[in-house]
Amino acid sequence: QVQLVESGGGLVQAGGSLRLSCAASGSIVGIVSMGWYRQAPEKQRELVATVIFGGATHYQDSVKGRFTISRDNAKNTVYLQMNSLKPEDTAVYYCNLNDIGRHYWGQGTQVTVSS
C-alpha cells in the first residue's frame, strides 16, 4: 500500500504565499508522476500542476506564473509553492501519485485565501 501525507495548507490573505508538501511512502513500484489537484465547494476536482518522472511540469492556466511544482526524488516528496494567492484559489488541495498506472490520493489539505 502507498501512503501520501500532505502538509502546509492554511489561511492566508490575498497576495500571500503558501507551500504545500506531500510525502509518499510504502510499496511504491515506479513513480510516473506526482501532482496536485484541488476541489472547491460544489465544484469538480481539477488539476493544478503535475511533475512527471523526467522532470517536465504541467500547470493549469489559471496558476501559471504564480504556482511552482517541484519534486525531491530521493524523498518521494512533491511541493507546491503558491504565490500571489487569490480568493478563487480557495479549495481543498489533494496530492496525487501515479505509480505505474495506479493512482493514490492524499487526505487533502485546506487552503483558504481571504480577500
N, CA and C atoms as an extended XYZ file, in Angstrom:
345
Properties=species:S:1:pos:R:3:atomname:S:1:resname:S:1:resid:I:1 pbc="F F F"
N         0.840       -1.189        0.000 N   GLN     1
C         0.000        0.000        0.000 CA  GLN     1
C         0.877        1.242        0.000 C   GLN     1
N         0.349        2.319       -0.566 N   VAL     2
C         1.067        3.581       -0.652 CA  VAL     2
C         0.336        4.631        0.182 C   VAL     2
N         1.096        5.412        0.915 N   GLN     3
C         0.515        6.485        1.725 CA  GLN     3
C         1.068        7.826        1.261 C   GLN     3
N         0.189        8.810        1.249 N   LEU     4
C         0.567       10.183        0.922 CA  LEU     4
C         0.187       11.069        2.100 C   LEU     4
N         1.150       11.799        2.602 N   VAL     5
C         0.909       12.687        3.731 CA  VAL     5
C         1.167       14.117        3.292 C   VAL     5
N         0.125       14.926        3.367 N   GLU     6
C         0.195       16.313        2.938 CA  GLU     6
C         0.338       17.244        4.132 C   GLU     6
N         0.920       18.388        3.872 N   SER     7
C         1.018       19.421        4.895 CA  SER     7
C         1.171       20.772        4.217 C   SER     7
N         0.923       21.833        4.994 N   GLY     8
C         1.204       23.177        4.500 CA  GLY     8
C         0.012       24.035        4.184 C   GLY     8
N        -1.179       23.512        4.272 N   GLY     9
C        -2.349       24.336        3.995 CA  GLY     9
C        -2.588       25.337        5.115 C   GLY     9
N        -3.570       26.203        4.903 N   GLY    10
C        -3.898       27.176        5.928 CA  GLY    10
C        -4.671       28.354        5.374 C   GLY    10
N        -4.731       29.384        6.196 N   LEU    11
C        -5.453       30.611        5.849 CA  LEU    11
C        -4.440       31.708        5.536 C   LEU    11
N        -4.642       32.386        4.426 N   VAL    12
C        -3.722       33.441        4.024 CA  VAL    12
C        -4.513       34.548        3.347 C   VAL    12
N        -4.003       35.753        3.432 N   GLN    13
C        -4.658       36.867        2.751 CA  GLN    13
C        -4.304       36.857        1.268 C   GLN    13
N        -5.174       37.442        0.476 N   ALA    14
C        -4.906       37.562       -0.955 CA  ALA    14
C        -3.558       38.229       -1.182 C   ALA    14
N        -2.808       37.676       -2.121 N   GLY    15
C        -1.473       38.170       -2.393 CA  GLY    15
C        -0.382       37.439       -1.624 C   GLY    15
N        -0.789       36.642       -0.664 N   GLY    16
C         0.165       35.907        0.155 CA  GLY    16
C         0.639       34.623       -0.498 C   GLY    16
N         1.423       33.872        0.280 N   SER    17
C         2.032       32.643       -0.232 CA  SER    17
C         1.839       31.496        0.748 C   SER    17
N         1.803       30.306        0.196 N   LEU    18
C         1.797       29.073        0.979 CA  LEU    18
C         2.610       28.038        0.223 C   LEU    18
N         3.149       27.088        0.962 N   ARG    19
C         3.881       25.981        0.348 CA  ARG    19
C         3.299       24.677        0.855 C   ARG    19
N         2.825       23.869       -0.070 N   LEU    20
C         2.297       22.554        0.255 CA  LEU    20
C         3.370       21.499        0.039 C   LEU    20
N         3.332       20.481        0.892 N   SER    21
C         4.252       19.355        0.754 CA  SER    21
C         3.454       18.061        0.771 C   SER    21
N         3.966       17.066        0.066 N   CYS    22
C         3.326       15.751        0.043 CA  CYS    22
C         4.422       14.700       -0.013 C   CYS    22
N         4.474       13.878        1.018 N   ALA    23
C         5.480       12.826        1.096 CA  ALA    23
C         4.824       11.475        0.847 C   ALA    23
N         5.394       10.712       -0.066 N   ALA    24
C         4.877        9.389       -0.397 CA  ALA    24
C         5.745        8.321        0.241 C   ALA    24
N         5.078        7.274        0.729 N   SER    25
C         5.805        6.153        1.320 CA  SER    25
C         5.029        4.871        1.075 C   SER    25
N         5.684        3.746        1.349 N   GLY    26
C         5.023        2.462        1.182 CA  GLY    26
C         5.568        1.701       -0.024 C   GLY    26
N         4.727        0.842       -0.560 N   SER    27
C         5.139       -0.075       -1.620 CA  SER    27
C         5.045        0.585       -3.000 C   SER    27
N         5.927        1.534       -3.221 N   ILE    28
C         5.961        2.250       -4.491 CA  ILE    28
C         6.787        1.457       -5.495 C   ILE    28
N         6.221        1.234       -6.667 N   VAL    29
C         6.903        0.443       -7.683 CA  VAL    29
C         7.707        1.347       -8.618 C   VAL    29
N         7.042        2.337       -9.202 N   GLY    30
C         7.706        3.241      -10.127 CA  GLY    30
C         6.860        4.481      -10.347 C   GLY    30
N         7.326        5.590       -9.842 N   ILE    31
C         6.541        6.827       -9.924 CA  ILE    31
C         6.578        7.362      -11.354 C   ILE    31
N         5.397        7.496      -11.930 N   VAL    32
C         5.277        8.109      -13.255 CA  VAL    32
C         5.161        9.624      -13.110 C   VAL    32
N         4.342       10.027      -12.166 N   SER    33
C         4.171       11.459      -11.938 CA  SER    33
C         3.617       11.676      -10.538 C   SER    33
N         3.791       12.890      -10.058 N   MET    34
C         3.144       13.350       -8.834 CA  MET    34
C         2.550       14.710       -9.130 C   MET    34
N         1.487       15.015       -8.434 N   GLY    35
C         0.854       16.287       -8.740 CA  GLY    35
C        -0.119       16.729       -7.679 C   GLY    35
N        -0.732       17.870       -7.948 N   TRP    36
C        -1.706       18.463       -7.046 CA  TRP    36
C        -3.006       18.738       -7.807 C   TRP    36
N        -4.094       18.398       -7.152 N   TYR    37
C        -5.426       18.715       -7.634 CA  TYR    37
C        -6.109       19.541       -6.551 C   TYR    37
N        -7.187       20.186       -6.899 N   ARG    38
C        -7.951       20.924       -5.901 CA  ARG    38
C        -9.444       20.813       -6.184 C   ARG    38
N       -10.208       20.952       -5.118 N   GLN    39
C       -11.657       20.896       -5.237 CA  GLN    39
C       -12.273       21.966       -4.353 C   GLN    39
N       -12.952       22.896       -4.997 N   ALA    40
C       -13.671       23.941       -4.285 CA  ALA    40
C       -15.098       23.459       -4.015 C   ALA    40
N       -15.783       24.061       -3.048 N   PRO    41
C       -17.152       23.647       -2.751 CA  PRO    41
C       -18.048       23.670       -3.986 C   PRO    41
N       -18.770       22.587       -4.171 N   GLU    42
C       -19.729       22.451       -5.258 CA  GLU    42
C       -19.086       22.492       -6.639 C   GLU    42
N       -17.803       22.206       -6.697 N   LYS    43
C       -17.107       22.148       -7.983 CA  LYS    43
C       -16.390       20.813       -8.109 C   LYS    43
N       -16.082       20.445       -9.336 N   GLN    44
C       -15.363       19.203       -9.562 CA  GLN    44
C       -13.883       19.361       -9.233 C   GLN    44
N       -13.274       18.253       -8.904 N   ARG    45
C       -11.829       18.264       -8.658 CA  ARG    45
C       -11.114       18.590       -9.962 C   ARG    45
N       -10.105       19.453       -9.875 N   GLU    46
C        -9.385       19.868      -11.077 CA  GLU    46
C        -7.875       19.791      -10.866 C   GLU    46
N        -7.189       19.556      -11.973 N   LEU    47
C        -5.741       19.501      -11.927 CA  LEU    47
C        -5.170       20.894      -11.702 C   LEU    47
N        -4.196       20.978      -10.818 N   VAL    48
C        -3.490       22.233      -10.591 CA  VAL    48
C        -2.126       22.184      -11.263 C   VAL    48
N        -1.338       21.159      -10.943 N   ALA    49
C         0.001       21.038      -11.501 CA  ALA    49
C         0.497       19.616      -11.326 C   ALA    49
N         1.320       19.167      -12.273 N   THR    50
C         1.941       17.858      -12.172 CA  THR    50
C         3.403       17.943      -12.587 C   THR    50
N         4.186       17.007      -12.072 N   VAL    51
C         5.571       16.855      -12.487 CA  VAL    51
C         5.786       15.376      -12.796 C   VAL    51
N         6.273       15.091      -13.999 N   ILE    52
C         6.489       13.701      -14.374 CA  ILE    52
C         7.890       13.262      -13.966 C   ILE    52
N         8.137       11.970      -14.103 N   PHE    53
C         9.385       11.394      -13.622 CA  PHE    53
C        10.605       12.109      -14.197 C   PHE    53
N        10.537       12.470      -15.465 N   GLY    54
C        11.673       13.111      -16.107 CA  GLY    54
C        11.875       14.557      -15.716 C   GLY    54
N        10.906       15.127      -15.022 N   GLY    55
C        11.047       16.492      -14.549 CA  GLY    55
C        10.169       17.508      -15.236 C   GLY    55
N         9.542       17.127      -16.338 N   ALA    56
C         8.670       18.073      -17.028 CA  ALA    56
C         7.465       18.397      -16.160 C   ALA    56
N         6.999       19.628      -16.260 N   THR    57
C         5.877       20.074      -15.440 CA  THR    57
C         4.729       20.548      -16.319 C   THR    57
N         3.557       20.517      -15.721 N   HIS    58
C         2.363       20.993      -16.414 CA  HIS    58
C         1.503       21.734      -15.406 C   HIS    58
N         0.952       22.881      -15.836 N   TYR    59
C         0.153       23.705      -14.937 CA  TYR    59
C        -1.202       24.031      -15.568 C   TYR    59
N        -2.180       24.167      -14.692 N   GLN    60
C        -3.455       24.733      -15.114 CA  GLN    60
C        -3.203       26.195      -15.482 C   GLN    60
N        -3.876       26.667      -16.509 N   ASP    61
C        -3.622       28.031      -16.989 CA  ASP    61
C        -3.774       29.085      -15.892 C   ASP    61
N        -4.739       28.909      -15.010 N   SER    62
C        -5.024       29.945      -14.021 CA  SER    62
C        -3.936       30.103      -12.966 C   SER    62
N        -3.027       29.139      -12.869 N   VAL    63
C        -1.975       29.227      -11.848 CA  VAL    63
C        -0.594       29.454      -12.448 C   VAL    63
N        -0.508       29.448      -13.762 N   LYS    64
C         0.794       29.658      -14.413 CA  LYS    64
C         1.380       31.003      -14.003 C   LYS    64
N         2.661       30.991      -13.664 N   GLY    65
C         3.332       32.209      -13.241 CA  GLY    65
C         3.181       32.512      -11.765 C   GLY    65
N         2.269       31.799      -11.089 N   ARG    66
C         2.056       32.031       -9.661 CA  ARG    66
C         2.455       30.807       -8.826 C   ARG    66
N         2.191       29.626       -9.351 N   PHE    67
C         2.487       28.386       -8.620 CA  PHE    67
C         3.682       27.695       -9.266 C   PHE    67
N         4.462       27.025       -8.417 N   THR    68
C         5.597       26.243       -8.910 CA  THR    68
C         5.581       24.872       -8.244 C   THR    68
N         5.586       23.832       -9.069 N   ILE    69
C         5.646       22.473       -8.537 CA  ILE    69
C         7.077       21.978       -8.649 C   ILE    69
N         7.513       21.259       -7.631 N   SER    70
C         8.850       20.682       -7.649 CA  SER    70
C         8.824       19.350       -6.919 C   SER    70
N         9.871       18.579       -7.117 N   ARG    71
C         9.869       17.229       -6.551 CA  ARG    71
C        11.269       16.874       -6.084 C   ARG    71
N        11.328       16.214       -4.944 N   ASP    72
C        12.570       15.668       -4.413 CA  ASP    72
C        12.484       14.162       -4.619 C   ASP    72
N        13.158       13.664       -5.637 N   ASN    73
C        13.055       12.240       -5.966 CA  ASN    73
C        13.576       11.352       -4.843 C   ASN    73
N        14.610       11.786       -4.184 N   ALA    74
C        15.197       10.963       -3.119 CA  ALA    74
C        14.236       10.784       -1.956 C   ALA    74
N        13.381       11.772       -1.743 N   LYS    75
C        12.437       11.721       -0.623 CA  LYS    75
C        11.026       11.360       -1.065 C   LYS    75
N        10.831       11.127       -2.361 N   ASN    76
C         9.479       10.868       -2.895 CA  ASN    76
C         8.493       11.932       -2.399 C   ASN    76
N         8.924       13.156       -2.481 N   THR    77
C         8.129       14.275       -1.980 CA  THR    77
C         7.916       15.292       -3.098 C   THR    77
N         6.702       15.814       -3.144 N   VAL    78
C         6.377       16.849       -4.107 CA  VAL    78
C         5.932       18.093       -3.354 C   VAL    78
N         6.294       19.236       -3.897 N   TYR    79
C         5.976       20.514       -3.277 CA  TYR    79
C         5.172       21.371       -4.248 C   TYR    79
N         4.377       22.252       -3.681 N   LEU    80
C         3.670       23.241       -4.492 CA  LEU    80
C         3.836       24.594       -3.816 C   LEU    80
N         4.664       25.430       -4.418 N   GLN    81
C         4.845       26.786       -3.931 CA  GLN    81
C         3.794       27.658       -4.583 C   GLN    81
N         2.959       28.272       -3.754 N   MET    82
C         1.849       29.075       -4.260 CA  MET    82
C         2.063       30.524       -3.857 C   MET    82
N         2.261       31.377       -4.835 N   ASN    83
C         2.458       32.807       -4.611 CA  ASN    83
C         1.307       33.599       -5.204 C   ASN    83
N         1.203       34.839       -4.795 N   SER    84
C         0.154       35.729       -5.310 CA  SER    84
C        -1.216       35.059       -5.263 C   SER    84
N        -1.519       34.469       -4.127 N   LEU    85
C        -2.761       33.720       -3.990 CA  LEU    85
C        -3.971       34.630       -4.117 C   LEU    85
N        -5.016       34.053       -4.691 N   LYS    86
C        -6.270       34.766       -4.920 CA  LYS    86
C        -7.396       34.046       -4.198 C   LYS    86
N        -8.476       34.752       -3.882 N   PRO    87
C        -9.615       34.079       -3.222 CA  PRO    87
C       -10.120       32.877       -4.022 C   PRO    87
N       -10.052       32.938       -5.323 N   GLU    88
C       -10.517       31.813       -6.150 CA  GLU    88
C        -9.609       30.590       -6.084 C   GLU    88
N        -8.480       30.719       -5.410 N   ASP    89
C        -7.620       29.553       -5.175 CA  ASP    89
C        -8.084       28.755       -3.959 C   ASP    89
N        -9.053       29.271       -3.234 N   THR    90
C        -9.573       28.578       -2.059 CA  THR    90
C       -10.161       27.235       -2.448 C   THR    90
N        -9.674       26.177       -1.808 N   ALA    91
C       -10.116       24.818       -2.113 CA  ALA    91
C        -9.411       23.846       -1.186 C   ALA    91
N        -9.840       22.606       -1.245 N   VAL    92
C        -9.071       21.528       -0.638 CA  VAL    92
C        -8.106       21.020       -1.702 C   VAL    92
N        -6.840       20.986       -1.349 N   TYR    93
C        -5.810       20.558       -2.277 CA  TYR    93
C        -5.409       19.115       -1.977 C   TYR    93
N        -5.397       18.300       -3.018 N   TYR    94
C        -5.088       16.882       -2.888 CA  TYR    94
C        -3.819       16.530       -3.652 C   TYR    94
N        -2.977       15.779       -3.010 N   CYS    95
C        -1.786       15.256       -3.660 CA  CYS    95
C        -2.154       13.970       -4.410 C   CYS    95
N        -1.560       13.778       -5.555 N   ASN    96
C        -1.803       12.581       -6.360 CA  ASN    96
C        -0.476       11.967       -6.772 C   ASN    96
N        -0.436       10.652       -6.731 N   LEU    97
C         0.738        9.910       -7.186 CA  LEU    97
C         0.299        8.867       -8.200 C   LEU    97
N         0.962        8.846       -9.334 N   ASN    98
C         0.730        7.835      -10.366 CA  ASN    98
C         1.886        6.851      -10.297 C   ASN    98
N         1.579        5.666       -9.775 N   ASP    99
C         2.581        4.618       -9.603 CA  ASP    99
C         2.317        3.567      -10.669 C   ASP    99
N         2.975        3.722      -11.802 N   ILE   100
C         2.806        2.875      -12.994 CA  ILE   100
C         1.329        2.553      -13.248 C   ILE   100
N         0.537        3.607      -13.269 N   GLY   101
C        -0.859        3.465      -13.627 CA  GLY   101
C        -1.811        3.383      -12.452 C   GLY   101
N        -1.311        3.114      -11.293 N   ARG   102
C        -2.167        3.132      -10.102 CA  ARG   102
C        -2.102        4.523       -9.488 C   ARG   102
N        -3.274        5.084       -9.215 N   HIS   103
C        -3.343        6.433       -8.666 CA  HIS   103
C        -3.661        6.386       -7.182 C   HIS   103
N        -2.920        7.164       -6.437 N   TYR   104
C        -3.132        7.281       -4.998 CA  TYR   104
C        -3.366        8.744       -4.665 C   TYR   104
N        -4.166        8.943       -3.589 N   TRP   105
C        -4.535       10.302       -3.196 CA  TRP   105
C        -4.216       10.556       -1.737 C   TRP   105
N        -3.827       11.790       -1.452 N   GLY   106
C        -3.684       12.198       -0.075 CA  GLY   106
C        -5.037       12.531        0.522 C   GLY   106
N        -5.024       12.864        1.794 N   GLN   107
C        -6.274       13.131        2.505 CA  GLN   107
C        -6.812       14.522        2.234 C   GLN   107
N        -5.986       15.372        1.656 N   GLY   108
C        -6.414       16.730        1.345 CA  GLY   108
C        -5.998       17.717        2.414 C   GLY   108
N        -5.672       18.920        1.982 N   THR   109
C        -5.325       19.994        2.908 CA  THR   109
C        -6.042       21.264        2.453 C   THR   109
N        -6.657       21.939        3.405 N   GLN   110
C        -7.470       23.114        3.087 CA  GLN   110
C        -6.596       24.336        2.874 C   GLN   110
N        -6.850       25.029        1.788 N   VAL   111
C        -6.226       26.325        1.526 CA  VAL   111
C        -7.344       27.357        1.415 C   VAL   111
N        -7.284       28.363        2.260 N   THR   112
C        -8.297       29.415        2.255 CA  THR   112
C        -7.607       30.759        2.055 C   THR   112
N        -8.050       31.476        1.041 N   VAL   113
C        -7.470       32.782        0.730 CA  VAL   113
C        -8.546       33.835        0.960 C   VAL   113
N        -8.280       34.722        1.894 N   SER   114
C        -9.256       35.769        2.204 CA  SER   114
C        -8.986       37.021        1.381 C   SER   114
N       -10.045       37.728        1.071 N   SER   115
C        -9.904       38.941        0.243 CA  SER   115
C        -9.668       40.171        1.093 C   SER   115
